[in-house]
CSV table of C-alpha atoms and ligand atoms in Angstrom, one decimal:
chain,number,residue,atom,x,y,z
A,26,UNK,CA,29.9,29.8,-9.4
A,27,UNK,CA,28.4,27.1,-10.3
A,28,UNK,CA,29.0,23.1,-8.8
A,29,UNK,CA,30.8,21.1,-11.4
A,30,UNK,CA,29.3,17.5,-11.7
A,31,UNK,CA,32.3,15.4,-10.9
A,32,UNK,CA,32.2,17.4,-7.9
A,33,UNK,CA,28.8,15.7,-6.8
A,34,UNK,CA,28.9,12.7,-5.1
A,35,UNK,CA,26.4,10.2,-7.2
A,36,UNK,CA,24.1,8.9,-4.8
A,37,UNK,CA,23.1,4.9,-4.3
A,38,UNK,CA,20.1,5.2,-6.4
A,39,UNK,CA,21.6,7.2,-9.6
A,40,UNK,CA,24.4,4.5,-9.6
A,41,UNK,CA,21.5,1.6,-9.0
A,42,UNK,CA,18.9,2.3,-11.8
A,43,UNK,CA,22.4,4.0,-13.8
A,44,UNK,CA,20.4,7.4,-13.9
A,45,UNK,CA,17.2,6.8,-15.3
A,46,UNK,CA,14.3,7.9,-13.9
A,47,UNK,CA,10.9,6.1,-13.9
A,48,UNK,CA,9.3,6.3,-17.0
A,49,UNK,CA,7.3,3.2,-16.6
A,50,UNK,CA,5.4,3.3,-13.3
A,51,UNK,CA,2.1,1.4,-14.8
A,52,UNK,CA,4.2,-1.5,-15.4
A,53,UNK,CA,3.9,-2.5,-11.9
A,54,UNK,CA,1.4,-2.4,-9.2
A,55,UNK,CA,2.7,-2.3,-5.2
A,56,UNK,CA,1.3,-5.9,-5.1
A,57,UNK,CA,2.6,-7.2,-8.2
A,58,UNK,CA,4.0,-10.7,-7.6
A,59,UNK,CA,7.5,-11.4,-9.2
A,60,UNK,CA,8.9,-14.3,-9.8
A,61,UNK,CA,12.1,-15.3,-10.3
A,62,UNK,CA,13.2,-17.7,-14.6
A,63,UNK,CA,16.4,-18.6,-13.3
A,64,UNK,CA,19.3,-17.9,-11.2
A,65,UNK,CA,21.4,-15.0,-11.3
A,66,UNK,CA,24.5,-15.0,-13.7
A,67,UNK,CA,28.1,-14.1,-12.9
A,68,UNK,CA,28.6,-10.5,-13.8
A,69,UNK,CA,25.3,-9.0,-12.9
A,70,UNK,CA,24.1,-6.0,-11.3
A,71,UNK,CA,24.3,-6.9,-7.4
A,72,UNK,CA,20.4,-5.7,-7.3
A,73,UNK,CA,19.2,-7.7,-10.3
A,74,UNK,CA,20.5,-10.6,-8.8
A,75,UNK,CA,19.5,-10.2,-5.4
A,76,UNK,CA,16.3,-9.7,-7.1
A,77,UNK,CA,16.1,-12.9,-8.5
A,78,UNK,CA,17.2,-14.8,-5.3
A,79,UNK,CA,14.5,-12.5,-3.5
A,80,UNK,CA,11.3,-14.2,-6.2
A,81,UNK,CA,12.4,-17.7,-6.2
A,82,UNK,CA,9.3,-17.7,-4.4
A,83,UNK,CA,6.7,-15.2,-5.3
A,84,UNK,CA,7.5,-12.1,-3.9
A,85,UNK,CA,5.5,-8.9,-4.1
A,86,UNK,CA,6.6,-5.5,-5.4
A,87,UNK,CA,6.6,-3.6,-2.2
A,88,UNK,CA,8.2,-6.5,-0.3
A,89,UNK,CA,11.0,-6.8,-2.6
A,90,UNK,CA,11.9,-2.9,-1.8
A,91,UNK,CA,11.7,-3.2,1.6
A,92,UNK,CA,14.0,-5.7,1.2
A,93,UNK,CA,16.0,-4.4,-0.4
A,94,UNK,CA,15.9,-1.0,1.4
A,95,UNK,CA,14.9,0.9,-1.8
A,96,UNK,CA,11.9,3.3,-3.0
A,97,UNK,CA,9.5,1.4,-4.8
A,98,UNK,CA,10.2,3.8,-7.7
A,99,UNK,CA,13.6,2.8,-8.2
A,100,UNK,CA,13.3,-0.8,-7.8
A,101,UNK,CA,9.8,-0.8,-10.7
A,102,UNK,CA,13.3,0.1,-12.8
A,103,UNK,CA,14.8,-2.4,-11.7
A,104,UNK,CA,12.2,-4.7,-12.0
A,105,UNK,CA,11.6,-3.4,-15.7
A,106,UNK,CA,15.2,-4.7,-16.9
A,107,UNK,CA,14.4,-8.2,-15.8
A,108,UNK,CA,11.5,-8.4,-16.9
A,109,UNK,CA,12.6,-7.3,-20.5
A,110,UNK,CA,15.4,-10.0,-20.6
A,111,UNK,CA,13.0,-12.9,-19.6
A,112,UNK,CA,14.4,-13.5,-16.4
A,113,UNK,CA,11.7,-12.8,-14.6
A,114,UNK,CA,7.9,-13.0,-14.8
A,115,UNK,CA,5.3,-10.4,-13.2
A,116,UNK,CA,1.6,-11.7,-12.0
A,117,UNK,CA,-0.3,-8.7,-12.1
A,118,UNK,CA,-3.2,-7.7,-9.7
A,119,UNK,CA,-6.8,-8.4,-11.8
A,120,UNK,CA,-8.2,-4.7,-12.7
A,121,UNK,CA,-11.7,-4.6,-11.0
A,122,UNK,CA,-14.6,-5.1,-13.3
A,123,UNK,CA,-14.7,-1.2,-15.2
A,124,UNK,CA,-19.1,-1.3,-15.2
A,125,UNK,CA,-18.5,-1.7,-11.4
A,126,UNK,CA,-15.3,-0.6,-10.3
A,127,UNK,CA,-15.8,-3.0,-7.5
A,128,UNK,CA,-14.1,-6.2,-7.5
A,129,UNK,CA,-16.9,-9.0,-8.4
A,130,UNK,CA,-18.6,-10.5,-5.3
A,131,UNK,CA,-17.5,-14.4,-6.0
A,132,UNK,CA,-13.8,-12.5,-5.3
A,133,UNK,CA,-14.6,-10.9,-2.0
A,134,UNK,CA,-16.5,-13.7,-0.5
A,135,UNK,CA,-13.2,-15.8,-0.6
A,136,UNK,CA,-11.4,-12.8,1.1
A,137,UNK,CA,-14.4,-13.1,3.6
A,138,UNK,CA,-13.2,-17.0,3.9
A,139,UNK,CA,-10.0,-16.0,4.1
A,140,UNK,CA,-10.1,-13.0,6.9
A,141,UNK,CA,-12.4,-15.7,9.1
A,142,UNK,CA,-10.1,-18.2,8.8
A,143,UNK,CA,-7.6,-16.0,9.8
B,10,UNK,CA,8.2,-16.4,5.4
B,11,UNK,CA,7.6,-17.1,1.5
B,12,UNK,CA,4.4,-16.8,-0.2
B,13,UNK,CA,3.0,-20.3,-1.8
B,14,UNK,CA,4.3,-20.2,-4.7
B,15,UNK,CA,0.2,-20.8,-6.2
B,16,UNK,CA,0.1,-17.1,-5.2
B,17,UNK,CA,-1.4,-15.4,-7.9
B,18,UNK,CA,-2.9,-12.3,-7.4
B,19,UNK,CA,-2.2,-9.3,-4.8
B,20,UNK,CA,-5.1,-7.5,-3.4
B,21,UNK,CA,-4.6,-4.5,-1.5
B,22,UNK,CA,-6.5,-2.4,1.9
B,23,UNK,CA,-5.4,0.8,2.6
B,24,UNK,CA,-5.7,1.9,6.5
B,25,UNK,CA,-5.4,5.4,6.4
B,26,UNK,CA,-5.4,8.2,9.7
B,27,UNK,CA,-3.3,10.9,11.5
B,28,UNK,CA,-0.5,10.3,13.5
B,29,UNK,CA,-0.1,7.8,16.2
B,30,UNK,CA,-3.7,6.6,15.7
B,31,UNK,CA,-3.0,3.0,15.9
B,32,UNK,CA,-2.5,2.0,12.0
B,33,UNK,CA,1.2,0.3,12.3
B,34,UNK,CA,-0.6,-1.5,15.2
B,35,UNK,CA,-3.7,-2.7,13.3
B,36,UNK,CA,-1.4,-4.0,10.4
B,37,UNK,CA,0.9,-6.0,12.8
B,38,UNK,CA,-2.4,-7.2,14.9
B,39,UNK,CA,-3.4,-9.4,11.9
B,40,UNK,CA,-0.4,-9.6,9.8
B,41,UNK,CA,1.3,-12.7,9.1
B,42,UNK,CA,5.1,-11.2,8.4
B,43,UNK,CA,6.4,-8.3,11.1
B,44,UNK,CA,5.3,-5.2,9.1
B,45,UNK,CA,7.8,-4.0,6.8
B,46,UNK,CA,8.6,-0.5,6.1
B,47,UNK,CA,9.6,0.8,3.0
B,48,UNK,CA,9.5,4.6,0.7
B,49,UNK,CA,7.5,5.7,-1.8
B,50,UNK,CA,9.6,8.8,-3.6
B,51,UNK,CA,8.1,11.4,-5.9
B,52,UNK,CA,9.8,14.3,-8.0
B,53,UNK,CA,8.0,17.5,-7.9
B,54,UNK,CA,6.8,18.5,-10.8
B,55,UNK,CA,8.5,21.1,-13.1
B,56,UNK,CA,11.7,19.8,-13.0
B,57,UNK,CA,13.7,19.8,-15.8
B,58,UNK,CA,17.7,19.3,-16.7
B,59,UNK,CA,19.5,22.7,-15.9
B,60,UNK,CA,21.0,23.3,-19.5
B,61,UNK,CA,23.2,25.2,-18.1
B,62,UNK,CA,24.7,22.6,-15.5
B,63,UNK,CA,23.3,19.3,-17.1
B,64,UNK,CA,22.5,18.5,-13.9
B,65,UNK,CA,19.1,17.6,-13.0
B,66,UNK,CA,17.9,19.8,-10.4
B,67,UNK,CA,16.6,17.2,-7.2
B,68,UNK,CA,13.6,17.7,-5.6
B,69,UNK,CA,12.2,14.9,-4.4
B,70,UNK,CA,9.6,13.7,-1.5
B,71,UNK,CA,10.0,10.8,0.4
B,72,UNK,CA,7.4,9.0,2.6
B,73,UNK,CA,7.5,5.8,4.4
B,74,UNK,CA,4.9,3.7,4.8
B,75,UNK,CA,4.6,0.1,6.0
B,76,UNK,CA,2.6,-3.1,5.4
B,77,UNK,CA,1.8,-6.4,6.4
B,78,UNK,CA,0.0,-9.3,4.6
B,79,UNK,CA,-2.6,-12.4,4.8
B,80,UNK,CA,-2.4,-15.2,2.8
B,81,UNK,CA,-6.1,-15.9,2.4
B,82,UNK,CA,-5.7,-19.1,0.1
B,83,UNK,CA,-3.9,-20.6,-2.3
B,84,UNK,CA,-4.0,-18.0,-5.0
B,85,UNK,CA,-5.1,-15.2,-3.0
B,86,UNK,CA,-2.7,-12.4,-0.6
B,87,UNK,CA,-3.9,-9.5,0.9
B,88,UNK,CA,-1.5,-6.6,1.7
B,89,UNK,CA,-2.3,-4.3,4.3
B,90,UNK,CA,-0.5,-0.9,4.2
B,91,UNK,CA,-0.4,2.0,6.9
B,92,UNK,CA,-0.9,5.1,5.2
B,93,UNK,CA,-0.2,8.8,7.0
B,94,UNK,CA,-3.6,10.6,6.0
B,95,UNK,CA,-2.2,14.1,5.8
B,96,UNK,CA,-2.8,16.2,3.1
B,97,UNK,CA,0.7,16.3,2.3
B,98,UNK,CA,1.0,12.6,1.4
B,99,UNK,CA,-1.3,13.2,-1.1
B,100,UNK,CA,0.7,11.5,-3.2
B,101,UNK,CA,1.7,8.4,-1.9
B,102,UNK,CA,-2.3,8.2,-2.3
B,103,UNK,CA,-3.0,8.0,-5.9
B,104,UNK,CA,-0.5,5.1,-5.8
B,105,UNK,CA,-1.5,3.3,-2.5
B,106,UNK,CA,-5.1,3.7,-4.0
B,107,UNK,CA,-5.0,2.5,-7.2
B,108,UNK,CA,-6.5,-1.1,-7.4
B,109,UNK,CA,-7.5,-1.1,-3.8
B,110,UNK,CA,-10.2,-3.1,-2.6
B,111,UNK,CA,-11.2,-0.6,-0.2
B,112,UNK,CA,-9.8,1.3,2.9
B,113,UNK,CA,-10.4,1.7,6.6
B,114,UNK,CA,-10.2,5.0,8.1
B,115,UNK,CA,-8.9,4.9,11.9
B,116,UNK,CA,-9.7,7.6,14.3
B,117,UNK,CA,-9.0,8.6,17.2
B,118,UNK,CA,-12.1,11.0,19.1
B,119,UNK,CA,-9.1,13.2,20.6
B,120,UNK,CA,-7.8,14.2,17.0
B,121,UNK,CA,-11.1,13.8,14.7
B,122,UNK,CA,-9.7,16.6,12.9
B,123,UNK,CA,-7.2,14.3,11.1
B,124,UNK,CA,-9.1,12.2,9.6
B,125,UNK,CA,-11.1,15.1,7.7
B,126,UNK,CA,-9.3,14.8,4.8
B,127,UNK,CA,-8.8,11.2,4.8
B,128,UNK,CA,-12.5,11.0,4.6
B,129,UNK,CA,-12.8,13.8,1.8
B,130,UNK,CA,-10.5,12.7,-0.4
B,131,UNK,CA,-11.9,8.8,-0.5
B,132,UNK,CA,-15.5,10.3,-1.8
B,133,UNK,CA,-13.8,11.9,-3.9
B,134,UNK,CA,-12.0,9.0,-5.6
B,135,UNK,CA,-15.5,6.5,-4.9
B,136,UNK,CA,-12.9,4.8,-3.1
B,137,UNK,CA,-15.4,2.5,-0.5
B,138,UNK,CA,-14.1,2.8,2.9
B,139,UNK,CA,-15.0,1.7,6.7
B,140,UNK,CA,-14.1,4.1,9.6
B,141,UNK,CA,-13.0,2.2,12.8
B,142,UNK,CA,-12.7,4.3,16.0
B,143,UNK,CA,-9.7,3.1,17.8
B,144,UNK,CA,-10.5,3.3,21.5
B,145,UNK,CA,-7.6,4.6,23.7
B,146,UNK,CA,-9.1,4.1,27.6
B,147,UNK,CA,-12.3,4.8,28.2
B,148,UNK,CA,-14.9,5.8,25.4
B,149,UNK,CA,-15.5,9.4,25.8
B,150,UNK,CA,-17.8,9.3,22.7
B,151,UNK,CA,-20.9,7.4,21.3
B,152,UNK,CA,-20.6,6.0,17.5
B,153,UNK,CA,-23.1,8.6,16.9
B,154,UNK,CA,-21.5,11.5,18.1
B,155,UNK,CA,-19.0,10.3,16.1
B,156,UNK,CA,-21.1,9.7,13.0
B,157,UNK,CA,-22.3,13.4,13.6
B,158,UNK,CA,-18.6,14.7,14.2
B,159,UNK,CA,-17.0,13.4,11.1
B,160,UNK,CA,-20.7,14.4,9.2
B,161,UNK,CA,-20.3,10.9,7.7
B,162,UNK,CA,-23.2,9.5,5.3
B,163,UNK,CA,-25.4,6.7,7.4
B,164,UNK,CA,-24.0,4.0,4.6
B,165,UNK,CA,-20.7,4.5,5.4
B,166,UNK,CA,-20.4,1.1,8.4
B,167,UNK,CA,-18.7,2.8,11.7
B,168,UNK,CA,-17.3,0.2,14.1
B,169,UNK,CA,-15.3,0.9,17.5
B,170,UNK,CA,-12.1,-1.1,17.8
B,171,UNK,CA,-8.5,-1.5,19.7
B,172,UNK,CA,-5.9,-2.1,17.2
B,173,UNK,CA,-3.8,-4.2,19.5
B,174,UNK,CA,-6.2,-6.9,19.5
B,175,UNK,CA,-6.3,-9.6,16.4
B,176,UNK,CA,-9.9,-10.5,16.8
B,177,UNK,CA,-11.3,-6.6,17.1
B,178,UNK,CA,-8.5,-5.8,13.8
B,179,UNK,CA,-10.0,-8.8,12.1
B,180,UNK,CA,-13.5,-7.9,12.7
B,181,UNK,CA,-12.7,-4.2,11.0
B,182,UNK,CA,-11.3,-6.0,7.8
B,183,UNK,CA,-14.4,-8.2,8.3
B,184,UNK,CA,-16.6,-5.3,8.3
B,185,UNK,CA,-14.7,-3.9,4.9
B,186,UNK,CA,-15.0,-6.8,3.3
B,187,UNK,CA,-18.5,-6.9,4.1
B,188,UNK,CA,-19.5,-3.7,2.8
B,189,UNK,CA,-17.7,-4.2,-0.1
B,190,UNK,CA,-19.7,-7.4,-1.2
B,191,UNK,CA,-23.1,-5.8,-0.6
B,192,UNK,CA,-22.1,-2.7,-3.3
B,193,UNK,CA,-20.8,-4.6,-5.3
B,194,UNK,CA,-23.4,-7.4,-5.3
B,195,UNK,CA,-25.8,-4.2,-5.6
B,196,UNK,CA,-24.1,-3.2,-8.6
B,197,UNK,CA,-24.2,-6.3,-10.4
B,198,UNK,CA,-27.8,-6.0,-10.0
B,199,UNK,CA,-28.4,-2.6,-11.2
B,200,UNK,CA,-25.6,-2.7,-13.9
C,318,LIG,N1,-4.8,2.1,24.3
C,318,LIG,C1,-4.6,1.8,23.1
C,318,LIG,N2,-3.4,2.1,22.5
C,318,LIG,C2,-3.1,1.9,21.2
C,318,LIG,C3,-4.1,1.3,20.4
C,318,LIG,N3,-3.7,1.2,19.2
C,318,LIG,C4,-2.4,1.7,19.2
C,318,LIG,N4,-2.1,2.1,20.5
C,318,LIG,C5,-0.8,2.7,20.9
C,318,LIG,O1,-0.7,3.9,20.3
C,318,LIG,C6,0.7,4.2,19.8
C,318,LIG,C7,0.7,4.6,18.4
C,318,LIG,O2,0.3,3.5,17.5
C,318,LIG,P1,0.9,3.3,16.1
C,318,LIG,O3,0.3,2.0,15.6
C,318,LIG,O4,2.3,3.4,16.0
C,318,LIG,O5,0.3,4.5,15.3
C,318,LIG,P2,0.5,5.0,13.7
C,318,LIG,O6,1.3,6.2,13.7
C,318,LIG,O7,-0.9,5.2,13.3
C,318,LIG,O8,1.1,3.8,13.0
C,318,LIG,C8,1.4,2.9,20.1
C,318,LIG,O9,2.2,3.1,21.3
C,318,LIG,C9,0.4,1.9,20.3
C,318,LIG,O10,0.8,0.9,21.2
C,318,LIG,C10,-5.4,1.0,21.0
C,318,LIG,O11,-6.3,0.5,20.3
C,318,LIG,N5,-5.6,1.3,22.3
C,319,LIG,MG1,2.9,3.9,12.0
């Protein structure tokens, strides 16, 4: 006997990301900051405009799904809907150097600053 | 408390060891926020849709993990995240890893055995890491016996610490950083 699908109770993150799955996990990094073109719009997915309350301030990836109490996965889905309509913008971590692999020294002597400062 | 909004670009440390070792404690020593927690999923691999069903069979892994953060400057925030070192949470790895400046391995001399893999799997990747013994009580160990214990390369920086404390977290970040500058100033060199 097999479970008919009506029978299933859809869980909070099918009906959040509406099923899809995460297809585009390079588009973000954890530390990705997001930021917020506007204000939500009547009629909007809860999420998305929680979302853009969340970056009216640069907000990070990961901090945005703790949050919002979501995986990280789900909300990159999320995240990739916005960012396709323009309503929000993504500043994304600077690769390290690929001769290197290292971030370049000028870079980590202002975290050095920074941590001493601290 | 929100980030500047001259914030530009997110850099990431990884402290990575076995259970109870001390890593939430290290992030919330130095963090600027109260660590958050949140979940990394991931689907095992092989599934597909059940033709028969149309119902996508669920396997899925979740791990929490949690983080604090620094704003360094103007443009600059560093996010700290507590990873479980397991071999298991291999996963949350690749992703945690990815982009990272660098990573500090905490131990604890009672459980060494943890960290085994920890260390492995970061010379594996060439990701450059520190390994900070954090002392419960009275050291029962030298840094040596440590450095022999763990079999850990003489370039690899080794530093005793107590997570609970700002300044000693804060040196061990220091200490990252450091070793981070000197290979990569050495690179520039040679490359
Ligand atoms: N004595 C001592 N206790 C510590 C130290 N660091 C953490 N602890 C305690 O060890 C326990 C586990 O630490 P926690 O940070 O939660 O470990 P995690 O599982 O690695 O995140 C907590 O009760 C801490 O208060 C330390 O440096 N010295
Ligand atoms: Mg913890």
């Amino acid at each position: 006997m097999s479970p008919r699908l009506e029978d299933e109770v859809p869980d909070r993150l099918y009906m959040v990301t509406g099923g899809r799955s995460s297809v585009t996990d390079d588009a973000f990094d954890l530390v990705t900051l997001i930021v917020s073109e506007g204000d939500p719009t009547p009629g909007m997915q809860s999420e998305h405009a929680r979302i853009l309350r969340l970056c009216r301030s640069p907000m990070a990836v990961v901090e945005i799904a703790a949050e919002l109490r979501l995986p990280v996965s789900v909300v990159c889905i999320l995240l990739c809907d916005l960012l396709d309509t323009g309503r929000i913008t993504a500043r994304n971590p600077r690769p390290a150097p690929a001769e290197t692999r290292l971030p370049d020294p000028d870079m980590l002597k202002q975290v050095l600053v920074g941590l001493q400062n601290l | 408390m929100p980030l500047r909004s001259s914030a530009t670009t997110g850099l990431k440390i990884v402290i990575v060891g076995g259970f109870g070792v001390g890593k939430t404690t290290m992030v919330k020593s130095v963090s600027e926020i109260r660590p958050l927690s949140t979940e990394e999923t991931m689907t095992r691999a092989g599934i597909g849709v059940d033709d028969a069903q149309g119902v996508e069979a669920k396997s899925t892994t979740t791990v929490a993990f949690d983080f604090g953060r620094i704003s360094l400057n103007d443009e600059l925030v560093l996010y700290l995240f507590g990873a479980p070192g397991q071999e298991r949470f291999w996963f949350l790895w690749d992703r945690l890893f990815s982009g990272t400046l660098g990573a500090v391995v905490l131990v604890d001399t009672r459980r060494l055995a943890d960290s085994w893999y920890a260390i492995d799997r970061l010379e594996h990747h060439g990701t450059p890491f520190v390994v900070a013994h954090n002392q419960f009580g009275e050291p029962t160990h030298t840094l040596d016996q440590i450095r022999d214990a763990l079999d850990l390369s003489g370039d690899v920086p080794l530093v005793a610490c107590d997570a609970r404390r700002r300044e000693s977290s804060k040196a061990v970040l220091i200490t990252l950083v450091n070793h981070l500058h000197a290979l990569s100033s050495a690179r520039q060199v040679t490359s």
